[in-house]
CSV table of C-alpha atoms in Angstrom, one decimal:
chain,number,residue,atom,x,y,z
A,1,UNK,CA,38.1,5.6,-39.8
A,2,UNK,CA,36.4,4.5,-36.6
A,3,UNK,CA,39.0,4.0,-33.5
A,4,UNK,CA,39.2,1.2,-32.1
A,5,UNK,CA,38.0,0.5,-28.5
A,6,UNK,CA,38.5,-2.1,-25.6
A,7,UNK,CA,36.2,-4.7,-24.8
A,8,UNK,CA,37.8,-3.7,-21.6
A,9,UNK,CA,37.0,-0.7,-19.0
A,10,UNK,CA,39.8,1.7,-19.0
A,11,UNK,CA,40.8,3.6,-15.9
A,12,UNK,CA,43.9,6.1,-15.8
A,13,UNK,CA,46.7,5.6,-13.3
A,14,UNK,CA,47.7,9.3,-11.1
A,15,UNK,CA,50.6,7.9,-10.3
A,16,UNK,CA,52.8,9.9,-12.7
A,17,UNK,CA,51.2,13.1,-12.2
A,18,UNK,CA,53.2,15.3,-9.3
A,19,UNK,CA,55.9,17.0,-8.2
A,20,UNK,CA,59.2,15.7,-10.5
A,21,UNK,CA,60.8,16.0,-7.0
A,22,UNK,CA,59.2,13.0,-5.6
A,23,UNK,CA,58.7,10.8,-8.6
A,24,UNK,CA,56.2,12.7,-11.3
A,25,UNK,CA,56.8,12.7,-14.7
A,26,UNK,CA,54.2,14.9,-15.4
A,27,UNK,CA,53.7,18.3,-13.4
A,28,UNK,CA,52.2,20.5,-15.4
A,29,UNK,CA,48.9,21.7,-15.1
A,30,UNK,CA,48.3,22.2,-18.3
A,31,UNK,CA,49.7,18.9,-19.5
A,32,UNK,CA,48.2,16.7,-16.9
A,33,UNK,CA,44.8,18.7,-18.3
A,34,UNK,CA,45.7,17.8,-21.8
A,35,UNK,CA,45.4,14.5,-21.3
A,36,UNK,CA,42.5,14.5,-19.0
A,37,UNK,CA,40.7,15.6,-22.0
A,38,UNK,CA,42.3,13.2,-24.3
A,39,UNK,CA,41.2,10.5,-21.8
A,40,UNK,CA,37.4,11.7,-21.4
A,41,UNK,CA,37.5,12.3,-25.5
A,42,UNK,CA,38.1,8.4,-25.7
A,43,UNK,CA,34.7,7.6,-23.6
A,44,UNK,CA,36.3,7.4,-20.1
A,45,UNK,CA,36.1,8.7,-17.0
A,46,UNK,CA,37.2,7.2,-14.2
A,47,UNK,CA,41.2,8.1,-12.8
A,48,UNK,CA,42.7,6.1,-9.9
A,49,UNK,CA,45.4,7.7,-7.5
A,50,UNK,CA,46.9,7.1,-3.8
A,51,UNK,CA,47.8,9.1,-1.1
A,52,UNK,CA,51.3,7.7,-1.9
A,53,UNK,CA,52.0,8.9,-5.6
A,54,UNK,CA,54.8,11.5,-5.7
A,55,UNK,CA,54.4,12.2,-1.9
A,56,UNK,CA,51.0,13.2,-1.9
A,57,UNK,CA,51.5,16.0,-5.0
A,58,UNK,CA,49.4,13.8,-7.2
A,59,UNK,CA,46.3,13.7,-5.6
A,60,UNK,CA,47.3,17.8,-5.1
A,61,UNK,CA,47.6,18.1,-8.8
A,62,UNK,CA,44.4,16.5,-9.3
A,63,UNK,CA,42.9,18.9,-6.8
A,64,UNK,CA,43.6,21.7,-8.9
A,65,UNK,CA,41.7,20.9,-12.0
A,66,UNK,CA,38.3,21.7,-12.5
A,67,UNK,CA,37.5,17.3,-12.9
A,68,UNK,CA,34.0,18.0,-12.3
A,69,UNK,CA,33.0,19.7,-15.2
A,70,UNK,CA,34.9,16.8,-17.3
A,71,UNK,CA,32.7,14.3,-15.6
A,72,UNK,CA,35.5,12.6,-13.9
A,73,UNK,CA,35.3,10.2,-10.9
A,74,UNK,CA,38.0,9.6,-8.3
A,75,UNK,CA,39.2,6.8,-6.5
A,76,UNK,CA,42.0,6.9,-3.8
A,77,UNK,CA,44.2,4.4,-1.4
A,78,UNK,CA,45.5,4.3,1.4
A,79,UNK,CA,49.4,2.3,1.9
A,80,UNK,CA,49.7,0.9,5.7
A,81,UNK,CA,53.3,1.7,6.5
A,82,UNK,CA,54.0,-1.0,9.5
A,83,UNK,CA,57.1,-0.3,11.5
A,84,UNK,CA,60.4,-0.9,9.8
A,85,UNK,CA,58.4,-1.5,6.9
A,86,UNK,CA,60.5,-1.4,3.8
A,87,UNK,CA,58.6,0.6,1.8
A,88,UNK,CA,59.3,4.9,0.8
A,89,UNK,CA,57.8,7.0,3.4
A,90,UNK,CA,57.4,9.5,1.2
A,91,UNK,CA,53.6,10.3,2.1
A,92,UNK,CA,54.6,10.2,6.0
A,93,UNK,CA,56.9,9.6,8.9
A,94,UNK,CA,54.4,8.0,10.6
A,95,UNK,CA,53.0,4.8,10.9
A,96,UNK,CA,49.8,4.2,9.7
A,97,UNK,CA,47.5,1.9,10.4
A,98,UNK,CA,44.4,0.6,9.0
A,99,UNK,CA,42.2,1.8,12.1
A,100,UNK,CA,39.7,3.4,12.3
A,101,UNK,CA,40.9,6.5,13.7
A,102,UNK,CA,44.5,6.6,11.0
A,103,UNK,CA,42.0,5.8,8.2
A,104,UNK,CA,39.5,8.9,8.7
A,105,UNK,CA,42.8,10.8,9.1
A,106,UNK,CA,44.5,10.1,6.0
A,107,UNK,CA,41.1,9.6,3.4
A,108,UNK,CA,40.4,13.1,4.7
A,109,UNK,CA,44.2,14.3,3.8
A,110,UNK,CA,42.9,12.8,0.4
A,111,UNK,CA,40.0,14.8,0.0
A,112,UNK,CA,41.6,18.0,0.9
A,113,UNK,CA,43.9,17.5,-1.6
A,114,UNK,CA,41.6,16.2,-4.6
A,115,UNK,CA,38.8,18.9,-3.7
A,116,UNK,CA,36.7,16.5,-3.2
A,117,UNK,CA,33.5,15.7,-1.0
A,118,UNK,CA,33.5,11.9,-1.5
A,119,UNK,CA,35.5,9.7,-3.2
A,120,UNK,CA,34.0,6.6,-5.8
A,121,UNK,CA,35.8,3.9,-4.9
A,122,UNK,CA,38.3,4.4,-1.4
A,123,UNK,CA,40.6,1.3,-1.4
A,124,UNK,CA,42.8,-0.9,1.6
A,125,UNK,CA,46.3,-0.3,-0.2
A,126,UNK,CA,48.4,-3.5,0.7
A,127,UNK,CA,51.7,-3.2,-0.2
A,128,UNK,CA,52.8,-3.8,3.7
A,129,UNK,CA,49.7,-5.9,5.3
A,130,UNK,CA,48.8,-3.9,8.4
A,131,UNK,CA,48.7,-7.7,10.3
A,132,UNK,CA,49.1,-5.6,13.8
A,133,UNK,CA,45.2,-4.7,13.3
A,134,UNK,CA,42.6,-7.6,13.1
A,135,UNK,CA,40.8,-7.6,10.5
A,136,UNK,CA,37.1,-7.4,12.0
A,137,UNK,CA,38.8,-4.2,13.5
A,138,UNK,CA,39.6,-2.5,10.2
A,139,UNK,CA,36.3,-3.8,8.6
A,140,UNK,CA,34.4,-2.0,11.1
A,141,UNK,CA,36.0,0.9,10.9
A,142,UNK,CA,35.6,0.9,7.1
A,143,UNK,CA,32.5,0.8,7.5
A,144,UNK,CA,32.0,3.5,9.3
A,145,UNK,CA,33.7,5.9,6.9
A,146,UNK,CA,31.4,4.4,4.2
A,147,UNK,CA,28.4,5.3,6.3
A,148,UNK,CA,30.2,9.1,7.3
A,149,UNK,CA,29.7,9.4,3.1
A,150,UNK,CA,33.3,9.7,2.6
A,151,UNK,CA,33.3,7.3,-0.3
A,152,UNK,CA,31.0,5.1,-2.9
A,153,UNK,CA,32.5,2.1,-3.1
A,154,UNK,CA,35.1,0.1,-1.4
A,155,UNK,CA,38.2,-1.4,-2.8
A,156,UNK,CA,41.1,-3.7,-1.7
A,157,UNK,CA,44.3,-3.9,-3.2
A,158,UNK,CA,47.5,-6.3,-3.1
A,159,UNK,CA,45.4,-8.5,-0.7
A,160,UNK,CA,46.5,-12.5,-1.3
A,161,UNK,CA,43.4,-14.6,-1.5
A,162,UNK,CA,42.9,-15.8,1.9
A,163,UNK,CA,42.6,-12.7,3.0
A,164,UNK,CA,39.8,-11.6,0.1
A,165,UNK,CA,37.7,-14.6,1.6
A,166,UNK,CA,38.1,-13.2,4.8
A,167,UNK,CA,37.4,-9.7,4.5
A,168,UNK,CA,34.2,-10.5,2.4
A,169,UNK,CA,33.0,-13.4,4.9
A,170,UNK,CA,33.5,-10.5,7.7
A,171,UNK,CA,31.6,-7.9,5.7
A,172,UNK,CA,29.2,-10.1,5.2
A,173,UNK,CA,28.6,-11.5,8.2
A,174,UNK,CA,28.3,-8.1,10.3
A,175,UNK,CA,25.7,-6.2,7.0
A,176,UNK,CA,29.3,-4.2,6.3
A,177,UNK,CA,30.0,-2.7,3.1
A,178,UNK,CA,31.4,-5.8,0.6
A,179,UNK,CA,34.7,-4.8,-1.2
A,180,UNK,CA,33.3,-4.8,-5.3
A,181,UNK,CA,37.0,-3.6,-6.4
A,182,UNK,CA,39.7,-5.6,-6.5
A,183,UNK,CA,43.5,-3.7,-7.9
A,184,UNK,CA,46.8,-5.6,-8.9
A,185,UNK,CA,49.7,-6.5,-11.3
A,186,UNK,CA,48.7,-8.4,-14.3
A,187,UNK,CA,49.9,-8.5,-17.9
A,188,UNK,CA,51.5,-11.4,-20.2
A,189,UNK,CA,54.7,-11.8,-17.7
A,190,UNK,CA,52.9,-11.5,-14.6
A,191,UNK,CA,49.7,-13.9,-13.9
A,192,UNK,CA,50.4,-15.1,-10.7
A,193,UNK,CA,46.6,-14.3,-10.2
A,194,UNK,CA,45.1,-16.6,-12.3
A,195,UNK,CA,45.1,-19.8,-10.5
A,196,UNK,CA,43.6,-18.6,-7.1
A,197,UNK,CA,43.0,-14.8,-6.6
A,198,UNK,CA,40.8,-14.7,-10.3
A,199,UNK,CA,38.6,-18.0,-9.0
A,200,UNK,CA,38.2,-16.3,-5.5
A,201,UNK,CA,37.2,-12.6,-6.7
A,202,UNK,CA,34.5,-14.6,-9.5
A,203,UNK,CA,33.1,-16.2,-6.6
A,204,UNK,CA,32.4,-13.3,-4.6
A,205,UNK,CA,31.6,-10.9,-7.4
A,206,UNK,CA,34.5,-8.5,-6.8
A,207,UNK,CA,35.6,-6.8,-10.6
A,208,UNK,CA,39.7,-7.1,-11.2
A,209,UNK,CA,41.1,-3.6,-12.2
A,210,UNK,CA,44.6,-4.7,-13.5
A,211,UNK,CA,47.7,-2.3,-13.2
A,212,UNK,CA,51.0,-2.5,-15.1
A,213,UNK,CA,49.2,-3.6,-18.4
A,214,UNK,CA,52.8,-2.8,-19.7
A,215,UNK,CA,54.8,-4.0,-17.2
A,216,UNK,CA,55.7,-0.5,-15.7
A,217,UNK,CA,57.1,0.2,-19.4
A,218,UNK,CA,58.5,-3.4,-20.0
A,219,UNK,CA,56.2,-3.8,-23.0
A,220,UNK,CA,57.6,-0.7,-24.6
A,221,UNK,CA,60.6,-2.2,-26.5
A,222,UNK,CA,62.7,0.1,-25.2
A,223,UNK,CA,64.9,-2.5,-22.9
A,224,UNK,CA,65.8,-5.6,-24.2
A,225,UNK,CA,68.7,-7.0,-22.1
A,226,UNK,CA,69.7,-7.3,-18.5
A,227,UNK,CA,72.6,-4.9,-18.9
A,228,UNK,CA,70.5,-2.0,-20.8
A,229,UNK,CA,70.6,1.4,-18.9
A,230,UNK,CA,66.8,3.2,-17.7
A,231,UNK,CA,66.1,6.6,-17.8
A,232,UNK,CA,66.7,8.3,-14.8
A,233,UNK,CA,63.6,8.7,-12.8
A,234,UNK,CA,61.9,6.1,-15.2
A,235,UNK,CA,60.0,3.2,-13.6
A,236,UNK,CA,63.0,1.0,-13.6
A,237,UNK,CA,66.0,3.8,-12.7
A,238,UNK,CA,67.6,1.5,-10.2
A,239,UNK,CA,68.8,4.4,-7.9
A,240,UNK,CA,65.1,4.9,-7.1
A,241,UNK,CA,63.3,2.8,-4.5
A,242,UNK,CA,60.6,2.5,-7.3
A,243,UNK,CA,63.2,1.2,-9.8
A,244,UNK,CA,64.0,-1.2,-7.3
A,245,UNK,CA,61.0,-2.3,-6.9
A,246,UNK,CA,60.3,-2.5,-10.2
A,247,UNK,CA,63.4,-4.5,-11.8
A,248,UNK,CA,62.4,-7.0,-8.9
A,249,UNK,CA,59.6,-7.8,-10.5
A,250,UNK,CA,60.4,-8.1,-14.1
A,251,UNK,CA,64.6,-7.1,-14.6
A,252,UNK,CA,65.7,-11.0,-15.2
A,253,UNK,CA,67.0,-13.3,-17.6
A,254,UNK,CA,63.8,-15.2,-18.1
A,255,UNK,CA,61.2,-12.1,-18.6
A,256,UNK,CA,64.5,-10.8,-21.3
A,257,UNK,CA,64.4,-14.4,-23.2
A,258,UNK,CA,59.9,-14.2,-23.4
A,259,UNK,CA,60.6,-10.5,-24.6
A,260,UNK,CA,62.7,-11.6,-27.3
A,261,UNK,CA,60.1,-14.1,-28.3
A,262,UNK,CA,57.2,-11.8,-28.4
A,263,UNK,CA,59.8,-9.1,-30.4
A,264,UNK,CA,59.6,-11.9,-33.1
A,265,UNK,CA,56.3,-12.0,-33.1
A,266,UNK,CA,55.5,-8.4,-33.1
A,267,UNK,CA,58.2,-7.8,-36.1
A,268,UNK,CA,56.6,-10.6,-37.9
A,269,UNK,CA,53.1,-9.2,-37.8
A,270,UNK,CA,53.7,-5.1,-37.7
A,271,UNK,CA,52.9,-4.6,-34.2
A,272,UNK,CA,54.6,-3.0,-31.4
A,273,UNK,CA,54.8,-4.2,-27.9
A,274,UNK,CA,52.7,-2.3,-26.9
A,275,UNK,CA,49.8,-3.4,-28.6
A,276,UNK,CA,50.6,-7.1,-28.4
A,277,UNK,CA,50.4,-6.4,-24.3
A,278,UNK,CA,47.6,-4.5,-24.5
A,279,UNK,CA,45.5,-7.0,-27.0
A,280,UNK,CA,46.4,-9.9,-25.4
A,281,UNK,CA,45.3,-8.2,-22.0
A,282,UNK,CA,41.5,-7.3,-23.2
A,283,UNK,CA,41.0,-10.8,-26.1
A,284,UNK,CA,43.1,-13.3,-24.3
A,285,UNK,CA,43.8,-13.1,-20.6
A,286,UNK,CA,41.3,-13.6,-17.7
A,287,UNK,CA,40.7,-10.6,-17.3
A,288,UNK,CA,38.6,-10.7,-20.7
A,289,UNK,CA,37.0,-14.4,-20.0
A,290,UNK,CA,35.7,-13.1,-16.4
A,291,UNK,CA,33.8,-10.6,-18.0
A,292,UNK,CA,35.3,-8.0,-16.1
């Protein structure tokens, strides 16, 4: 019997992979390893990481396996932590910036720690807009990195719309390297992109790589109600800053009550979840009609 495959490019997330003290749920060589192979065995090869995930152990972890030899390409980010920023410092104490001179110093921090020469894609991590550094500034300075050969292509992340059409008309204008990578949320409870990021990134050619396909493990039928406990260091443990961030997103009465509908559903037709998230994402969102 034949497996079944997505119409859909899969990448693998790094952000689980790391030291359990700062976040990872996975910090054995030899597992992480394991399902490197798993994941090349399927057809794929391209992982994703940050120099955020698990304080910085991930891309470490990464750095220790011999993902050359599996044919494996990495990509990295790079969070701007503004000052006061509400976000977990857990990569730095510092501020950073996205200038020229903070982004050389942290995508080499990356490299160091994957083993790595040059990375595929490099993106602008957005969870805190750096908006104390204009935008031509950062462009330019991305650009330069791109010519130093530090990376292949570049991405943007968490960017709103407005700001895609900038960057691009910026890149553009000065012969700078276009972003062709675009990373965010998206799944059955979360399309806040459809109506005006998915027509923007169309227009100027830039491929949607859509995280939490799941919902950060809301699609796993394993919570069902507001007052249901998490598993502590899970993605929605509430005494983590992650968790927080997490039940923000989809912890509420309404996602609960769309849950329950799709449970039906799923029990009706012998599927879990799981796969009803993950088929509707590659036969029936956006994602799938862009071609992407």
């Amino acid at each position: 019997m034949s497996v079944p495959k997505s119409q859909l490019k899969i990448i693998l997330g790094g952000a689980s992979f790391g030291d359990p003290a700062y976040g990872g749920r996975v910090s054995d060589i030899k597992d992480i390893d394991a399902i490197l192979d798993l994941f090349v065995a399927h057809g794929h090869c391209e992982v994703d990481n940050s120099r955020q995930y698990c304080a910085g152990t991930s891309e470490e972890k990464m750095g220790m396996i011999d993902w050359r030899s599996k044919g494996l390409k990495l990509g990295s980010k790079l969070l701007a932590l503004d000052p006061g920023a509400v976000v977990a410092r857990s990569i730095s104490s510092e501020n950073i910036s996205h200038t020229y001179d903070d982004m050389k110093k942290y995508i080499l921090k990356s490299l160091k720690a994957l083993n790595a020469e040059q990375l595929d894609i490099w993106y602008l991590y957005l969870h805190c807009a750096d908006r104390r550094t204009d935008y031509n500034i950062t462009m330019k300075a991305v650009n330069e990195l791109y010519k130093e050969g530090y990376f292949k292509r570049f991405g943007i992340s968490n960017f709103m719309s407005w700001e895609v059409a900038e960057i691009v008309g910026i890149c553009k204008g000065n012969g700078y390297i276009t972003p062709s990578v675009y990373q965010g949320p998206y799944n059955g409870l979360h399309r806040t992109a459809e109506p005006e990021l998915f027509p923007c990134l169309k227009k100027f050619g830039i491929s949607y790589y859509a995280f939490n396909p799941l919902g950060g493990g809301f699609f796993t039928g394993r919570y069902t109600s507001l007052t249901d406990d998490s598993e502590p260091g899970s993605r929605f443990d509430q005494s983590k800053g992650q968790g927080q961030f997490y039940r923000g997103r989809y912890w509420n009465e309404a996602n609960f009550k769309a849950l329950a509908s799709i449970q039906a559903i799923a029990n009706k037709h012998n599927l879990t979840l799981a796969e009803i998230a993950l088929r509707w994402l590659s036969h029936h969102s956006h994602v799938e009609e862009g071609g992407w």
